[in-house]
Short mmCIF file of C-alpha atoms in Angstrom, two decimals:
data_model
loop_
_atom_site.label_atom_id
_atom_site.label_comp_id
_atom_site.label_asym_id
_atom_site.label_seq_id
_atom_site.Cartn_x
_atom_site.Cartn_y
_atom_site.Cartn_z
CA MET M 135 98.22 99.16 82.49
CA LYS M 136 97.47 101.44 82.06
CA LYS M 137 96.36 104.83 82.06
CA THR M 138 92.78 105.39 83.17
CA ARG M 139 94.94 107.85 82.52
CA LEU M 140 92.47 108.33 84.62
CA PHE M 141 93.58 108.29 81.68
CA GLY M 142 90.99 106.33 83.86
CA SER M 143 92.09 106.04 83.68
CA LEU M 144 91.02 106.52 83.48
CA LEU M 145 89.60 108.00 86.62
CA ALA M 146 88.13 106.46 89.19
CA LEU M 147 86.99 108.73 92.50
CA THR M 148 89.56 109.29 95.47
CA LEU M 149 87.19 108.75 98.39
CA THR M 150 87.72 107.82 101.78
CA ILE M 151 84.16 108.01 102.68
CA GLY M 152 83.35 108.35 106.15
CA THR M 153 81.77 106.07 108.37
CA ALA M 154 79.73 103.69 105.95
CA LEU M 155 83.11 102.89 104.39
CA ALA M 156 85.01 102.79 107.33
CA GLY M 157 87.51 99.86 107.78
CA CYS M 158 87.82 98.89 104.05
CA SER M 159 90.78 97.61 102.87
CA ALA M 160 92.62 97.41 99.29
CA GLY M 161 91.46 94.53 97.15
CA ALA M 162 88.77 93.54 99.43
CA GLU M 163 85.10 93.26 98.35
CA GLN M 164 83.89 96.27 100.04
CA SER M 165 79.94 96.60 100.09
CA THR M 166 77.50 97.24 102.39
CA THR M 167 75.67 94.21 101.49
CA GLY M 168 76.17 90.60 103.69
CA ASN M 169 74.37 87.33 104.19
CA THR M 170 71.16 89.33 103.68
CA PRO M 171 67.57 87.54 102.27
CA ALA M 172 68.81 89.18 98.74
CA ALA M 173 71.79 87.39 98.42
CA GLU M 174 70.14 84.10 99.80
CA ALA M 175 67.88 84.50 96.47
CA SER M 176 70.46 85.18 94.14
CA LYS M 177 70.49 82.52 91.05
CA GLU M 178 72.69 81.86 88.41
CA GLY M 179 71.87 83.12 84.79
CA GLY M 180 69.99 86.32 83.91
CA THR M 181 71.64 89.46 82.15
CA LEU M 182 73.59 92.18 84.27
CA ILE M 183 73.30 96.01 82.97
CA VAL M 184 76.94 97.58 83.74
CA ALA M 185 76.62 101.52 83.67
CA ARG M 186 79.75 102.97 82.57
CA LYS M 187 80.68 106.92 82.46
CA ALA M 188 83.47 105.98 79.75
CA ASP M 189 83.56 104.22 76.13
CA ALA M 190 86.16 102.01 75.11
CA ASN M 191 88.43 103.54 72.45
CA ASN M 192 90.14 100.03 71.54
CA LEU M 193 89.68 96.55 72.38
CA ASP M 194 93.15 95.27 71.46
CA PRO M 195 95.67 94.78 74.65
CA HIS M 196 98.34 95.81 72.38
CA PHE M 197 97.12 99.09 71.79
CA ILE M 198 94.63 99.62 74.42
CA SER M 199 96.35 103.04 76.46
CA ASN M 200 93.88 103.55 79.54
CA ILE M 201 92.09 101.59 82.00
CA PRO M 202 88.69 102.51 81.32
CA SER M 203 89.19 100.34 78.03
CA ALA M 204 91.11 97.42 79.42
CA ASN M 205 88.27 97.24 82.14
CA TYR M 206 85.67 96.01 79.64
CA ILE M 207 87.57 92.97 78.59
CA TYR M 208 91.00 92.29 80.97
CA GLY M 209 89.79 89.29 83.02
CA LYS M 210 86.45 88.78 81.05
CA VAL M 211 87.23 87.67 77.62
CA TYR M 212 91.35 88.43 78.08
CA GLU M 213 93.08 86.40 80.52
CA SER M 214 97.10 86.51 81.42
CA LEU M 215 99.40 83.87 82.49
CA VAL M 216 99.13 85.19 86.11
CA SER M 217 96.65 87.42 87.91
CA ARG M 218 96.08 88.89 91.27
CA ASP M 219 93.61 87.84 93.84
CA LYS M 220 91.52 90.04 96.55
CA ASN M 221 94.08 90.53 98.25
CA ALA M 222 96.64 91.38 95.55
CA ASP M 223 99.03 88.22 95.73
CA TYR M 224 99.56 86.32 92.13
CA LYS M 225 97.23 83.71 91.50
CA ALA M 226 98.02 80.98 88.70
CA THR M 227 95.70 81.74 85.64
CA LEU M 228 96.31 80.53 82.06
CA ALA M 229 99.98 79.39 83.60
CA THR M 230 99.58 76.61 86.73
CA GLU M 231 103.16 77.43 87.97
CA TRP M 232 106.24 79.38 87.21
CA LYS M 233 110.02 80.06 88.48
CA GLN M 234 112.60 81.93 88.02
CA VAL M 235 115.36 79.86 86.51
CA ASP M 236 118.27 82.52 86.92
CA ASP M 237 118.07 86.06 86.35
CA LEU M 238 117.62 86.16 82.83
CA THR M 239 115.25 83.34 82.51
CA TRP M 240 111.70 82.95 83.83
CA GLU M 241 110.20 79.66 83.21
CA PHE M 242 105.92 78.88 82.96
CA LYS M 243 103.84 75.80 83.20
CA LEU M 244 100.81 76.05 80.86
CA ARG M 245 97.07 75.30 81.78
CA GLU M 246 95.82 72.32 80.15
CA GLY M 247 92.21 71.73 78.20
CA VAL M 248 92.20 75.54 77.76
CA THR M 249 90.73 76.75 74.32
CA PHE M 250 90.55 80.10 72.73
CA HIS M 251 86.75 81.38 71.69
CA ASP M 252 87.73 80.81 68.07
CA GLY M 253 88.42 76.98 68.34
CA ALA M 254 92.23 77.32 68.97
CA PRO M 255 94.27 75.56 71.76
CA PHE M 256 95.95 77.52 74.06
CA ASN M 257 99.77 76.35 74.32
CA ALA M 258 103.18 77.79 74.05
CA GLU M 259 103.13 78.55 70.36
CA ALA M 260 100.15 80.74 71.38
CA VAL M 261 102.17 82.61 74.20
CA LYS M 262 105.09 82.66 71.97
CA LYS M 263 103.03 84.57 69.21
CA THR M 264 101.41 87.01 71.69
CA PHE M 265 104.47 89.02 72.77
CA GLU M 266 106.18 88.32 69.33
CA ARG M 267 103.48 90.42 67.72
CA VAL M 268 103.36 93.23 70.50
CA LEU M 269 107.29 93.50 70.30
CA ASP M 270 106.98 93.76 66.32
CA PRO M 271 108.16 96.66 65.28
CA LYS M 272 105.66 96.48 62.02
CA VAL M 273 103.22 96.47 64.46
CA ALA M 274 103.99 99.15 66.46
CA SER M 275 102.37 98.53 69.34
CA PRO M 276 102.51 101.36 72.30
CA ARG M 277 102.81 98.90 74.74
CA ALA M 278 105.93 97.14 73.33
CA SER M 279 108.28 99.57 75.94
CA ASN M 280 106.01 97.65 78.78
CA PHE M 281 108.11 94.12 77.49
CA SER M 282 111.11 95.67 75.83
CA MET M 283 113.18 93.35 78.58
CA ILE M 284 112.21 90.08 76.77
CA LYS M 285 114.56 88.87 74.37
CA GLU M 286 113.00 86.13 73.43
CA VAL M 287 110.04 83.63 74.03
CA LYS M 288 110.77 79.84 74.10
CA VAL M 289 109.18 76.87 73.71
CA VAL M 290 110.26 74.08 75.54
CA ASP M 291 107.50 71.82 74.93
CA ASP M 292 103.87 72.07 74.41
CA LYS M 293 102.51 73.49 77.97
CA THR M 294 106.48 74.78 78.85
CA VAL M 295 107.32 78.31 77.64
CA GLN M 296 110.62 80.31 78.98
CA PHE M 297 111.40 84.35 78.89
CA ILE M 298 114.93 84.48 77.76
CA LEU M 299 115.30 88.28 79.09
CA GLU M 300 117.31 91.27 77.87
CA TYR M 301 118.61 91.98 81.42
CA PRO M 302 117.44 90.97 84.82
CA PHE M 303 113.65 92.61 85.24
CA ALA M 304 112.57 92.48 88.91
CA PRO M 305 108.89 93.26 87.91
CA LEU M 306 107.80 90.78 85.37
CA LEU M 307 105.58 89.18 87.14
CA SER M 308 103.85 92.44 87.79
CA ILE M 309 103.43 93.42 84.00
CA LEU M 310 102.17 89.35 82.93
CA ALA M 311 99.46 89.97 85.39
CA SER M 312 98.56 92.98 83.83
CA SER M 313 96.16 93.73 80.44
CA GLU M 314 99.18 93.97 78.70
CA GLY M 315 100.08 90.62 79.69
CA SER M 316 96.86 89.06 77.61
CA ILE M 317 97.36 86.09 75.71
CA LEU M 318 95.68 86.38 72.18
CA SER M 319 94.56 83.59 69.92
CA PRO M 320 97.03 82.62 67.73
CA LYS M 321 94.57 81.90 64.65
CA ALA M 322 93.23 85.79 65.16
CA ILE M 323 96.42 87.10 64.91
CA ALA M 324 97.23 85.44 62.00
CA GLU M 325 94.05 86.13 60.35
CA HIS M 326 92.35 89.22 61.29
CA SER M 327 94.97 90.92 63.83
CA ASP M 328 93.85 94.31 62.38
CA THR M 329 90.14 93.65 63.66
CA LEU M 330 91.25 92.74 67.03
CA SER M 331 90.51 96.41 67.86
CA LYS M 332 86.78 95.51 67.67
CA GLN M 333 86.20 91.55 68.20
CA PRO M 334 88.86 90.77 70.56
CA VAL M 335 89.34 86.86 71.15
CA GLY M 336 90.82 85.34 74.46
CA THR M 337 90.59 82.56 76.67
CA GLY M 338 88.25 84.01 79.23
CA PRO M 339 84.88 83.52 81.10
CA PHE M 340 83.09 85.74 78.58
CA LYS M 341 83.44 85.68 74.91
CA PHE M 342 82.65 89.03 73.12
CA GLU M 343 79.60 89.28 71.20
CA SER M 344 79.09 92.46 69.89
CA TRP M 345 80.09 96.56 70.36
CA THR M 346 78.36 99.30 69.14
CA PRO M 347 80.73 102.27 70.10
CA GLY M 348 79.39 105.23 72.15
CA GLN M 349 76.09 103.20 73.34
CA ASP M 350 76.87 99.55 74.48
CA MET M 351 78.93 96.39 74.69
CA THR M 352 77.75 92.63 74.99
CA LEU M 353 79.72 89.67 76.54
CA ALA M 354 78.14 86.23 76.45
CA LYS M 355 78.81 83.79 79.06
CA ASN M 356 82.03 80.99 77.59
CA ASP M 357 79.90 77.68 78.13
CA SER M 358 83.51 76.16 77.44
CA TYR M 359 85.62 77.99 80.13
CA TRP M 360 88.00 76.03 81.57
CA GLY M 361 87.30 77.67 85.05
CA GLU M 362 84.44 78.30 86.78
CA LYS M 363 82.00 79.38 84.64
CA PRO M 364 80.16 83.17 85.51
CA LYS M 365 76.84 82.94 86.88
CA VAL M 366 75.45 85.26 84.55
CA ASP M 367 74.44 84.55 81.13
CA LYS M 368 75.32 87.99 79.53
CA VAL M 369 76.99 91.07 80.36
CA VAL M 370 75.88 94.29 78.86
CA TYR M 371 78.12 97.48 79.58
CA LYS M 372 75.89 101.05 78.61
CA VAL M 373 78.03 103.89 77.88
CA VAL M 374 76.77 106.60 80.34
CA PRO M 375 78.61 109.72 80.81
CA GLU M 376 76.18 111.67 82.57
CA ASP M 377 76.91 110.63 86.15
CA THR M 378 73.36 111.51 87.73
CA THR M 379 71.99 109.28 85.02
CA ARG M 380 74.36 106.40 86.16
CA ILE M 381 73.05 106.09 89.49
CA ALA M 382 69.65 106.93 88.54
CA MET M 383 69.67 103.79 86.13
CA VAL M 384 70.90 101.95 89.01
CA GLU M 385 68.48 103.18 91.75
CA ALA M 386 65.35 102.79 89.18
CA GLY M 387 66.30 98.75 88.75
CA GLU M 388 67.30 99.82 84.56
CA ALA M 389 71.19 99.25 85.51
CA HIS M 390 72.52 96.49 88.26
CA ILE M 391 75.86 98.37 88.36
CA GLY M 392 77.51 101.88 87.98
CA ASP M 393 80.88 102.46 87.74
CA GLN M 394 82.67 105.60 88.54
CA LEU M 395 80.51 107.23 91.26
CA PRO M 396 81.22 110.97 91.47
CA VAL M 397 82.00 112.54 94.73
CA THR M 398 78.47 114.43 94.20
CA GLU M 399 76.60 111.46 94.25
CA VAL M 400 77.84 110.00 97.20
CA GLU M 401 75.29 111.32 99.80
CA ARG M 402 72.84 109.92 97.51
CA ALA M 403 73.83 106.77 97.13
CA GLN M 404 74.66 106.03 100.99
CA ALA M 405 70.47 107.99 101.82
CA THR M 406 69.30 105.10 99.03
CA PRO M 407 67.76 102.30 100.76
CA SER M 408 67.77 100.19 97.06
CA MET M 409 71.74 100.82 96.54
CA ASN M 410 75.26 99.62 97.75
CA MET M 411 78.56 101.28 97.46
CA VAL M 412 81.54 99.24 96.43
CA ARG M 413 84.88 100.80 97.14
CA ALA M 414 88.79 99.31 96.53
CA GLU M 415 91.53 101.85 97.66
CA GLY M 416 93.34 102.67 94.65
CA LEU M 417 97.23 102.60 92.81
CA GLY M 418 97.05 105.47 90.91
CA VAL M 419 97.48 109.33 90.89
CA GLU M 420 95.64 112.55 89.53
CA TYR M 421 97.66 114.89 88.21
CA ILE M 422 97.88 118.27 86.40
CA GLY M 423 100.72 117.97 83.84
CA PHE M 424 102.45 120.19 81.52
CA ASN M 425 103.53 120.03 77.91
CA VAL M 426 107.60 120.83 77.98
CA GLN M 427 108.28 120.60 75.15
CA LYS M 428 106.17 123.71 74.61
CA LYS M 429 106.96 127.60 75.91
CA PRO M 430 106.40 128.68 78.69
CA PHE M 431 106.77 125.15 80.24
CA ASP M 432 109.74 123.79 79.15
CA ASP M 433 111.08 126.17 81.73
CA VAL M 434 111.33 124.72 85.11
CA ARG M 435 110.73 127.66 86.70
CA VAL M 436 107.49 128.55 85.54
CA ARG M 437 106.12 124.73 86.26
CA GLN M 438 107.42 125.29 89.87
CA ALA M 439 105.73 128.55 90.16
CA VAL M 440 102.48 126.76 88.89
CA ALA M 441 102.93 124.11 92.01
CA HIS M 442 103.47 126.92 94.47
CA ALA M 443 100.36 128.66 93.41
CA ILE M 444 98.38 125.62 93.81
CA GLU M 445 96.07 125.16 96.79
CA LYS M 446 95.34 121.51 97.01
CA GLU M 447 93.73 121.42 100.32
CA ALA M 448 91.56 123.99 99.00
CA ILE M 449 90.76 121.30 95.72
CA VAL M 450 90.24 118.35 98.30
CA LYS M 451 87.96 120.33 100.34
CA GLY M 452 86.21 122.37 97.69
CA VAL M 453 85.84 120.41 94.94
CA TYR M 454 86.17 116.62 96.55
CA ASN M 455 84.05 117.78 99.31
CA ASN M 456 86.83 117.24 101.97
CA VAL M 457 87.05 113.44 100.95
CA GLY M 458 90.33 112.58 99.55
CA THR M 459 94.22 112.20 100.01
CA GLU M 460 96.90 114.93 98.56
CA ALA M 461 99.44 113.53 96.97
CA VAL M 462 102.64 114.45 96.55
CA SER M 463 104.36 111.69 94.24
CA SER M 464 102.95 110.19 91.28
CA LEU M 465 103.06 106.73 92.55
CA SER M 466 100.27 105.77 95.34
CA PRO M 467 101.25 104.87 98.90
CA LYS M 468 100.22 101.47 98.15
CA VAL M 469 102.62 100.93 94.96
CA ILE M 470 105.99 99.29 95.49
CA GLY M 471 108.50 102.21 95.72
CA TYR M 472 106.72 105.25 97.42
CA ASN M 473 108.63 107.72 98.62
CA ALA M 474 106.83 108.46 102.34
CA ASN M 475 109.49 111.48 102.87
CA LEU M 476 108.57 113.50 100.03
CA LYS M 477 108.28 117.76 100.96
CA ASP M 478 105.47 118.99 98.73
CA TYR M 479 105.73 122.65 97.59
CA SER M 480 104.18 125.10 99.91
CA TYR M 481 101.52 127.51 98.39
CA ASP M 482 103.48 130.26 98.36
CA VAL M 483 102.04 133.56 95.83
CA ASN M 484 104.68 135.31 96.57
CA GLU M 485 107.42 132.68 95.80
CA ALA M 486 105.14 131.88 92.69
CA LYS M 487 105.39 135.41 91.02
CA ALA M 488 109.25 135.67 92.11
CA LEU M 489 110.10 132.51 89.89
CA LEU M 490 107.73 133.58 86.86
CA ALA M 491 109.51 136.88 87.24
CA ALA M 492 112.91 135.24 86.99
CA ALA M 493 111.86 133.26 83.93
CA GLY M 494 111.06 136.54 82.26
CA TYR M 495 106.97 136.08 82.65
CA ALA M 496 106.96 138.89 85.18
CA ASN M 497 103.53 139.99 84.18
CA GLY M 498 102.40 136.57 83.21
CA PHE M 499 101.19 134.73 80.54
CA LYS M 500 98.03 133.12 78.67
CA THR M 501 97.81 129.53 78.23
CA SER M 502 95.29 126.83 78.41
CA ILE M 503 94.39 123.73 79.98
CA VAL M 504 92.55 120.35 78.77
CA THR M 505 90.32 117.84 80.53
CA ASP M 506 87.98 115.47 79.59
CA ASP M 507 84.32 115.68 80.60
CA ARG M 508 84.65 114.42 83.91
CA LYS M 509 82.78 116.54 86.50
CA GLU M 510 85.08 116.57 88.67
CA ARG M 511 87.70 117.22 86.48
CA MET M 512 86.05 120.26 84.75
CA ASN M 513 85.49 121.43 88.35
CA VAL M 514 89.27 121.01 89.30
CA ALA M 515 90.01 122.95 85.80
CA GLU M 516 87.92 125.81 87.39
CA VAL M 517 89.47 126.35 90.83
CA ILE M 518 93.28 126.23 88.83
CA GLN M 519 92.13 128.53 86.84
CA SER M 520 90.98 130.38 89.65
CA GLN M 521 93.99 129.90 91.99
CA LEU M 522 96.74 130.81 88.56
CA LYS M 523 94.82 134.36 88.01
CA GLY M 524 96.57 135.00 91.20
CA ILE M 525 99.75 134.88 89.88
CA GLY M 526 99.03 136.49 86.99
CA ILE M 527 98.24 133.44 84.46
CA ASP M 528 95.02 133.76 82.48
CA LEU M 529 94.21 130.14 82.15
CA GLU M 530 91.68 128.47 79.31
CA ILE M 531 89.90 125.69 79.97
CA LYS M 532 88.94 123.39 77.06
CA VAL M 533 86.86 120.30 77.80
CA MET M 534 86.80 117.23 75.77
CA GLU M 535 84.54 113.81 75.21
CA TYR M 536 87.29 111.50 76.62
CA GLY M 537 88.19 109.71 73.25
CA ALA M 538 89.13 113.34 72.07
CA TYR M 539 90.92 114.06 75.50
CA LEU M 540 93.28 111.26 74.51
CA ASP M 541 93.81 112.00 71.21
CA PHE M 542 94.32 115.52 71.97
CA THR M 543 97.14 114.75 74.74
CA ASP M 544 98.37 111.64 72.90
CA LYS M 545 99.59 114.10 69.93
CA GLY M 546 101.22 116.69 72.29
CA GLU M 547 98.64 119.44 71.16
CA HIS M 548 98.33 120.71 74.77
CA ALA M 549 99.90 123.01 76.85
CA MET M 550 98.57 122.03 80.31
CA PHE M 551 96.36 118.85 81.02
CA ILE M 552 94.51 117.16 83.69
CA GLY M 553 95.19 113.27 83.96
CA GLY M 554 96.78 110.91 85.69
CA TRP M 555 97.80 107.41 86.19
CA GLY M 556 96.07 104.41 87.09
CA ASN M 557 98.70 102.02 88.05
CA ALA M 558 97.79 98.30 86.89
CA THR M 559 100.88 96.29 88.67
CA GLY M 560 101.23 97.75 92.06
CA ASP M 561 104.96 98.13 90.89
CA GLY M 562 106.50 101.42 90.90
CA ASP M 563 108.00 101.20 87.64
CA TYR M 564 104.93 100.81 85.68
CA ASN M 565 104.57 104.62 86.81
CA GLN M 566 107.88 105.46 86.27
CA TYR M 567 108.88 103.86 82.88
CA ASN M 568 105.01 104.67 81.09
CA VAL M 569 105.20 108.59 82.44
CA PHE M 570 108.54 109.70 82.59
CA HIS M 571 110.66 107.93 80.48
CA SER M 572 111.55 109.29 77.49
CA SER M 573 110.60 106.28 74.92
CA SER M 574 106.95 106.37 76.51
CA LYS M 575 106.06 110.02 74.75
CA GLY M 576 102.56 110.35 73.87
CA SER M 577 100.21 107.55 73.94
CA ALA M 578 102.86 105.11 75.87
CA GLY M 579 102.08 107.75 78.99
CA ASN M 580 104.69 110.28 79.07
CA LEU M 581 102.21 113.25 78.28
CA ALA M 582 104.11 115.71 79.70
CA PHE M 583 106.57 114.95 76.93
CA TYR M 584 109.59 114.70 79.47
CA ASN M 585 113.14 114.13 78.78
CA ASN M 586 115.54 113.66 81.40
CA PRO M 587 118.96 111.33 80.49
CA GLU M 588 118.97 110.93 84.56
CA VAL M 589 115.85 109.83 85.52
CA ASP M 590 115.81 107.63 82.06
CA LYS M 591 118.88 105.68 83.40
CA LEU M 592 117.70 105.73 87.13
CA ILE M 593 114.15 103.71 85.65
CA GLU M 594 116.11 101.57 83.98
CA GLU M 595 118.41 100.79 86.97
CA GLY M 596 115.26 100.14 89.01
CA ARG M 597 113.94 97.31 86.30
CA ARG M 598 116.88 96.05 86.63
CA GLU M 599 117.42 95.85 90.20
CA LYS M 600 116.60 92.29 92.49
CA ASP M 601 117.39 94.03 96.11
CA SER M 602 114.45 95.19 96.93
CA ALA M 603 115.85 97.83 99.45
CA LYS M 604 117.67 99.26 96.55
CA ARG M 605 114.82 99.21 94.35
CA ASN M 606 113.03 101.31 96.65
CA GLU M 607 116.45 103.77 97.47
CA ILE M 608 116.14 104.49 93.15
CA TYR M 609 112.73 104.91 93.24
CA ALA M 610 112.81 107.31 95.97
CA LYS M 611 115.48 109.85 94.23
CA LEU M 612 113.71 109.46 90.97
CA GLN M 613 110.86 111.04 92.75
CA GLU M 614 112.96 113.43 94.27
CA ILE M 615 114.12 114.60 90.93
CA GLU M 616 110.46 114.72 89.27
CA LEU M 617 109.46 116.80 92.52
CA LYS M 618 111.72 119.19 91.89
CA GLU M 619 111.26 119.57 87.91
CA ALA M 620 107.54 118.90 88.14
CA PRO M 621 106.73 117.57 84.68
CA VAL M 622 103.41 116.82 86.57
CA ILE M 623 101.77 118.04 89.53
CA PRO M 624 100.45 115.41 91.95
CA ILE M 625 96.95 116.30 93.46
CA ARG M 626 95.56 113.14 94.64
CA THR M 627 95.18 109.55 94.95
CA ILE M 628 92.79 107.49 93.72
CA ASP M 629 90.21 105.22 95.26
CA HIS M 630 87.48 103.30 93.17
CA VAL M 631 83.74 103.49 94.30
CA SER M 632 80.87 102.21 92.23
CA VAL M 633 77.11 101.24 92.99
CA THR M 634 75.05 98.23 93.00
CA SER M 635 71.63 97.52 93.44
CA LYS M 636 71.01 95.75 96.54
CA ASP M 637 69.56 92.46 93.88
CA VAL M 638 73.30 92.45 93.11
CA ASN M 639 75.82 89.98 95.26
CA GLY M 640 79.39 88.79 94.23
CA PHE M 641 80.41 92.15 93.00
CA TRP M 642 83.71 93.37 93.58
CA LEU M 643 86.53 96.22 92.75
CA SER M 644 90.34 95.14 92.09
CA PRO M 645 92.70 97.72 93.44
CA VAL M 646 93.20 98.88 89.75
CA GLY M 647 89.57 99.36 89.33
CA TYR M 648 88.86 96.87 87.28
CA LEU M 649 85.00 95.76 87.82
CA MET M 650 85.05 91.80 88.72
CA LEU M 651 81.86 90.07 87.31
CA ASP M 652 82.88 86.51 87.90
CA GLU M 653 80.77 85.64 90.69
CA VAL M 654 78.18 88.12 90.58
CA THR M 655 74.42 87.23 90.86
CA ILE M 656 71.31 88.78 90.54
CA LYS M 657 68.19 88.08 92.67
#
């Protein structure tokens, strides 16, 4: 899904953290824990306390616009037909098997004996109503574009459903395995669809219990869960924006898990005997973006000038202590379709000044950049402010709480922004359609408000193409165009890092950054 935005997603941190974390691979459990006495003494039950940086801004999968929000409930309260395992392979979840009948028809056999948290039965009709809701123009879901290829959801029988597509769509499984593919209770849709943003009802291993926005959220073990039940009785998320406070809570035993470990706290976490670090190679990318509908950023030469004036190496060294990977594309190297042959803009102040002069801004101009209140992002903004001053751009920094930041950028009130995209599927279409397609402007992900008919056409071709080699060629061309037109300037790829107390076992992070809590036990 979604943004994490980093837009979480959205963002988690891009860390390549020295020898203590060397050799970690994406999707696998990344922890310094082993078969320790603490692990052996762990037992089921108890309340797991998780300190999280950002609160959710919505709990309705059809309206969630960022990975941090989805992270609260996806795989916990809500489940999808298929999901990904630790190796990022598809696994049966609410569907037990599936097949592609022809280019336009996918068939899924549904799991029996599954009940929603409100008592409604899980069946083909529930699947049909879920996708009819997200596609209903009256519902106006920003996630509708993710499923625009679906012509009909056909109920074959109570435990068999078919997706009839408008056109061949290669990454269908990847989108069904994301938060957007969550299956909602048909009873909840019929009786209180308007309250699902605050009271989610799914089939997952945890039931939603309560949410006090800005403070905490509680999930309770689902004793009627169809699969292996969670080990803990409850999960309490506490919203703790301050980085040092989250880590201190874990260190002091006031929380078991602290998410989004900042670079500034890595050494502290490594040196603290009572804590472990858990890491997963991520799929997302952080970038600087422009509102291309606003002057002066409607001129590609101005955007290219900024690209030449930003020294990414200085950001990686100065802000991230030389831990992290410079990005050239909006796709992570681990995402299907990544173009490894892109040549980045050189750091060239003279070329930047020449481009500004050609665009009519020889004396520079004044503008602003907005960021959420994540410390690293604020520091990045300050570095960019300093770098752009060298070519005559007077940059004002606007810092906002994460929810306010999302609202501000969704409405297009910004000139420049620091954001990113936390790929939720592992497929290039997820980035391309959400970040660059003209139909995705605003909350769907295209915060650059970028519109290029050629790019739209190629994105749509990439969705339809079944041949993987041809798909890669399409995405390679897309990334070349996007690099040249620079609606966003990729800065770095994302890794996800959390910290846990030594009392926690069985916790892992997905490449998307989801907190995987089903197997967690507490000493």
